[in-house]
Structure formats: structure tokens, C-alpha cells
Amino acid sequence: MKTGNKAVLLSAFGYPGAGQMYLKRYAVGGALLVTATVALLMAMVPLLDTTQALVARIESGELALGPELFTELHASVTEVTEPATMPGVVLLGSWLFGIVHAWLAGRKVAP
């Protein structure tokens, strides 16, 4: 398999920036790795905090299994996902940029 194809697969199915690292484009790869990781953390940390709070409420008996749980779950998820839109867009953008950049940079590298 060609080096460029491996880089594209690493960026597409691995992690943004992995293909650039494979192609020894360390500056671009590092920037993509950091950007994607920060965006992922910004999107996931509030979601995990909300999940832990809901689990604690269920365990304490404050929130019983039933229709109330689903209403509360929907409200909590909506509250958390709205601020996570921008980090999600940044993560998607870095992922797509990484794929395209790995493909273009891989075309210039000899197999």
C-alpha cells in the first residue's frame, strides 16, 4: 500500500493528525492532534458531568425509573449538547482537514 494511502486511512479511521505524523509532517500533525483533543474534551466533559449527576440522582432515589426519568434525561441532554455544538464543529473540521491534507501531502511523497 502506498504511503499516502496509509496516511489517509490513519487520519480517517485513526485520529486527526495521525496521517500527518506518519508522513513526518509533525507541525501540522501536532496542531491537528491538539485541536481535535481539546475539542473532544470540551464536548465530552460536560456530558460526562451531567451523566454522573443523573446517575447520582437515580441512585439516591430522587429520580425514579419511569416517565420522569426520560423527561429529565431529555432536558439534561438538550442542555449539554447545545454548548457542545461548536467543539463538535471544530472536531469535524479538523478531522476533514486532516484527511484532505494527508491525501494531498501523501501524493507528494514517494511510495
GROMACS .gro file of C-alpha atoms in nm:
model
  111
    1MET     CA    1   0.000   0.000   0.000
    2LYS     CA    2   0.123   0.347  -0.083
    3THR     CA    3   0.244   0.576   0.194
    4GLY     CA    4  -0.015   0.841   0.108
    5ASN     CA    5  -0.299   0.590   0.128
    6LYS     CA    6  -0.182   0.475   0.471
    7ALA     CA    7  -0.172   0.836   0.588
    8VAL     CA    8  -0.527   0.899   0.465
    9LEU     CA    9  -0.652   0.585   0.642
   10LEU     CA   10  -0.478   0.684   0.964
   11SER     CA   11  -0.637   1.029   0.953
   12ALA     CA   12  -0.980   0.896   0.856
   13PHE     CA   13  -1.009   0.597   1.087
   14GLY     CA   14  -0.745   0.671   1.349
   15TYR     CA   15  -0.728   1.024   1.486
   16PRO     CA   16  -0.693   1.367   1.321
   17GLY     CA   17  -0.323   1.431   1.270
   18ALA     CA   18  -0.214   1.066   1.276
   19GLY     CA   19  -0.165   1.061   0.899
   20GLN     CA   20   0.042   1.376   0.912
   21MET     CA   21   0.263   1.225   1.180
   22TYR     CA   22   0.307   0.917   0.961
   23LEU     CA   23   0.414   1.143   0.674
   24LYS     CA   24   0.657   1.323   0.908
   25ARG     CA   25   0.459   1.649   0.887
   26TYR     CA   26   0.496   1.698   1.260
   27ALA     CA   27   0.385   2.062   1.286
   28VAL     CA   28   0.054   2.009   1.107
   29GLY     CA   29   0.002   1.671   1.274
   30GLY     CA   30   0.066   1.812   1.619
   31ALA     CA   31  -0.165   2.106   1.559
   32LEU     CA   32  -0.442   1.871   1.444
   33LEU     CA   33  -0.386   1.635   1.737
   34VAL     CA   34  -0.406   1.918   1.990
   35THR     CA   35  -0.705   2.086   1.823
   36ALA     CA   36  -0.903   1.762   1.799
   37THR     CA   37  -0.821   1.660   2.158
   38VAL     CA   38  -0.920   1.997   2.305
   39ALA     CA   39  -1.244   2.000   2.103
   40LEU     CA   40  -1.322   1.643   2.209
   41LEU     CA   41  -1.263   1.725   2.575
   42MET     CA   42  -1.473   2.042   2.553
   43ALA     CA   43  -1.758   1.838   2.410
   44MET     CA   44  -1.730   1.533   2.638
   45VAL     CA   45  -1.656   1.674   2.986
   46PRO     CA   46  -1.996   1.847   3.031
   47LEU     CA   47  -2.172   1.537   2.901
   48LEU     CA   48  -1.990   1.313   3.149
   49ASP     CA   49  -2.061   1.554   3.436
   50THR     CA   50  -2.431   1.558   3.353
   51THR     CA   51  -2.439   1.179   3.324
   52GLN     CA   52  -2.275   1.139   3.665
   53ALA     CA   53  -2.523   1.383   3.821
   54LEU     CA   54  -2.818   1.191   3.675
   55VAL     CA   55  -2.679   0.858   3.795
   56ALA     CA   56  -2.631   1.003   4.144
   57ARG     CA   57  -2.993   1.124   4.146
   58ILE     CA   58  -3.115   0.780   4.038
   59GLU     CA   59  -2.903   0.602   4.300
   60SER     CA   60  -3.022   0.834   4.577
   61GLY     CA   61  -3.384   0.765   4.488
   62GLU     CA   62  -3.455   1.128   4.396
   63LEU     CA   63  -3.528   1.026   4.038
   64ALA     CA   64  -3.722   0.703   3.988
   65LEU     CA   65  -3.732   0.492   3.676
   66GLY     CA   66  -4.032   0.600   3.475
   67PRO     CA   67  -4.157   0.884   3.257
   68GLU     CA   68  -3.994   1.145   3.483
   69LEU     CA   69  -3.655   0.993   3.415
   70PHE     CA   70  -3.693   1.026   3.040
   71THR     CA   71  -3.820   1.383   3.068
   72GLU     CA   72  -3.524   1.474   3.290
   73LEU     CA   73  -3.282   1.287   3.065
   74HIS     CA   74  -3.407   1.470   2.756
   75ALA     CA   75  -3.383   1.808   2.929
   76SER     CA   76  -3.030   1.733   3.053
   77VAL     CA   77  -2.907   1.611   2.717
   78THR     CA   78  -3.053   1.914   2.540
   79GLU     CA   79  -2.891   2.145   2.794
   80VAL     CA   80  -2.549   1.985   2.749
   81THR     CA   81  -2.545   1.932   2.371
   82GLU     CA   82  -2.627   2.289   2.272
   83PRO     CA   83  -2.296   2.432   2.406
   84ALA     CA   84  -2.111   2.130   2.262
   85THR     CA   85  -2.204   2.225   1.905
   86MET     CA   86  -1.900   2.447   1.844
   87PRO     CA   87  -1.644   2.194   1.974
   88GLY     CA   88  -1.819   1.932   1.760
   89VAL     CA   89  -1.786   2.150   1.452
   90VAL     CA   90  -1.417   2.211   1.530
   91LEU     CA   91  -1.360   1.836   1.575
   92LEU     CA   92  -1.537   1.758   1.247
   93GLY     CA   93  -1.342   2.031   1.068
   94SER     CA   94  -1.007   1.910   1.197
   95TRP     CA   95  -1.096   1.553   1.102
   96LEU     CA   96  -1.192   1.651   0.746
   97PHE     CA   97  -0.893   1.883   0.709
   98GLY     CA   98  -0.665   1.602   0.831
   99ILE     CA   99  -0.800   1.360   0.572
  100VAL     CA  100  -0.769   1.604   0.283
  101HIS     CA  101  -0.426   1.728   0.394
  102ALA     CA  102  -0.296   1.371   0.434
  103TRP     CA  103  -0.422   1.287   0.086
  104LEU     CA  104  -0.258   1.596  -0.070
  105ALA     CA  105   0.067   1.557   0.125
  106GLY     CA  106   0.075   1.182   0.054
  107ARG     CA  107   0.060   1.245  -0.319
  108LYS     CA  108   0.389   1.435  -0.295
  109VAL     CA  109   0.567   1.158  -0.103
  110ALA     CA  110   0.736   0.875  -0.288
  111PRO     CA  111   0.600   0.528  -0.203
   0.00000   0.00000   0.00000
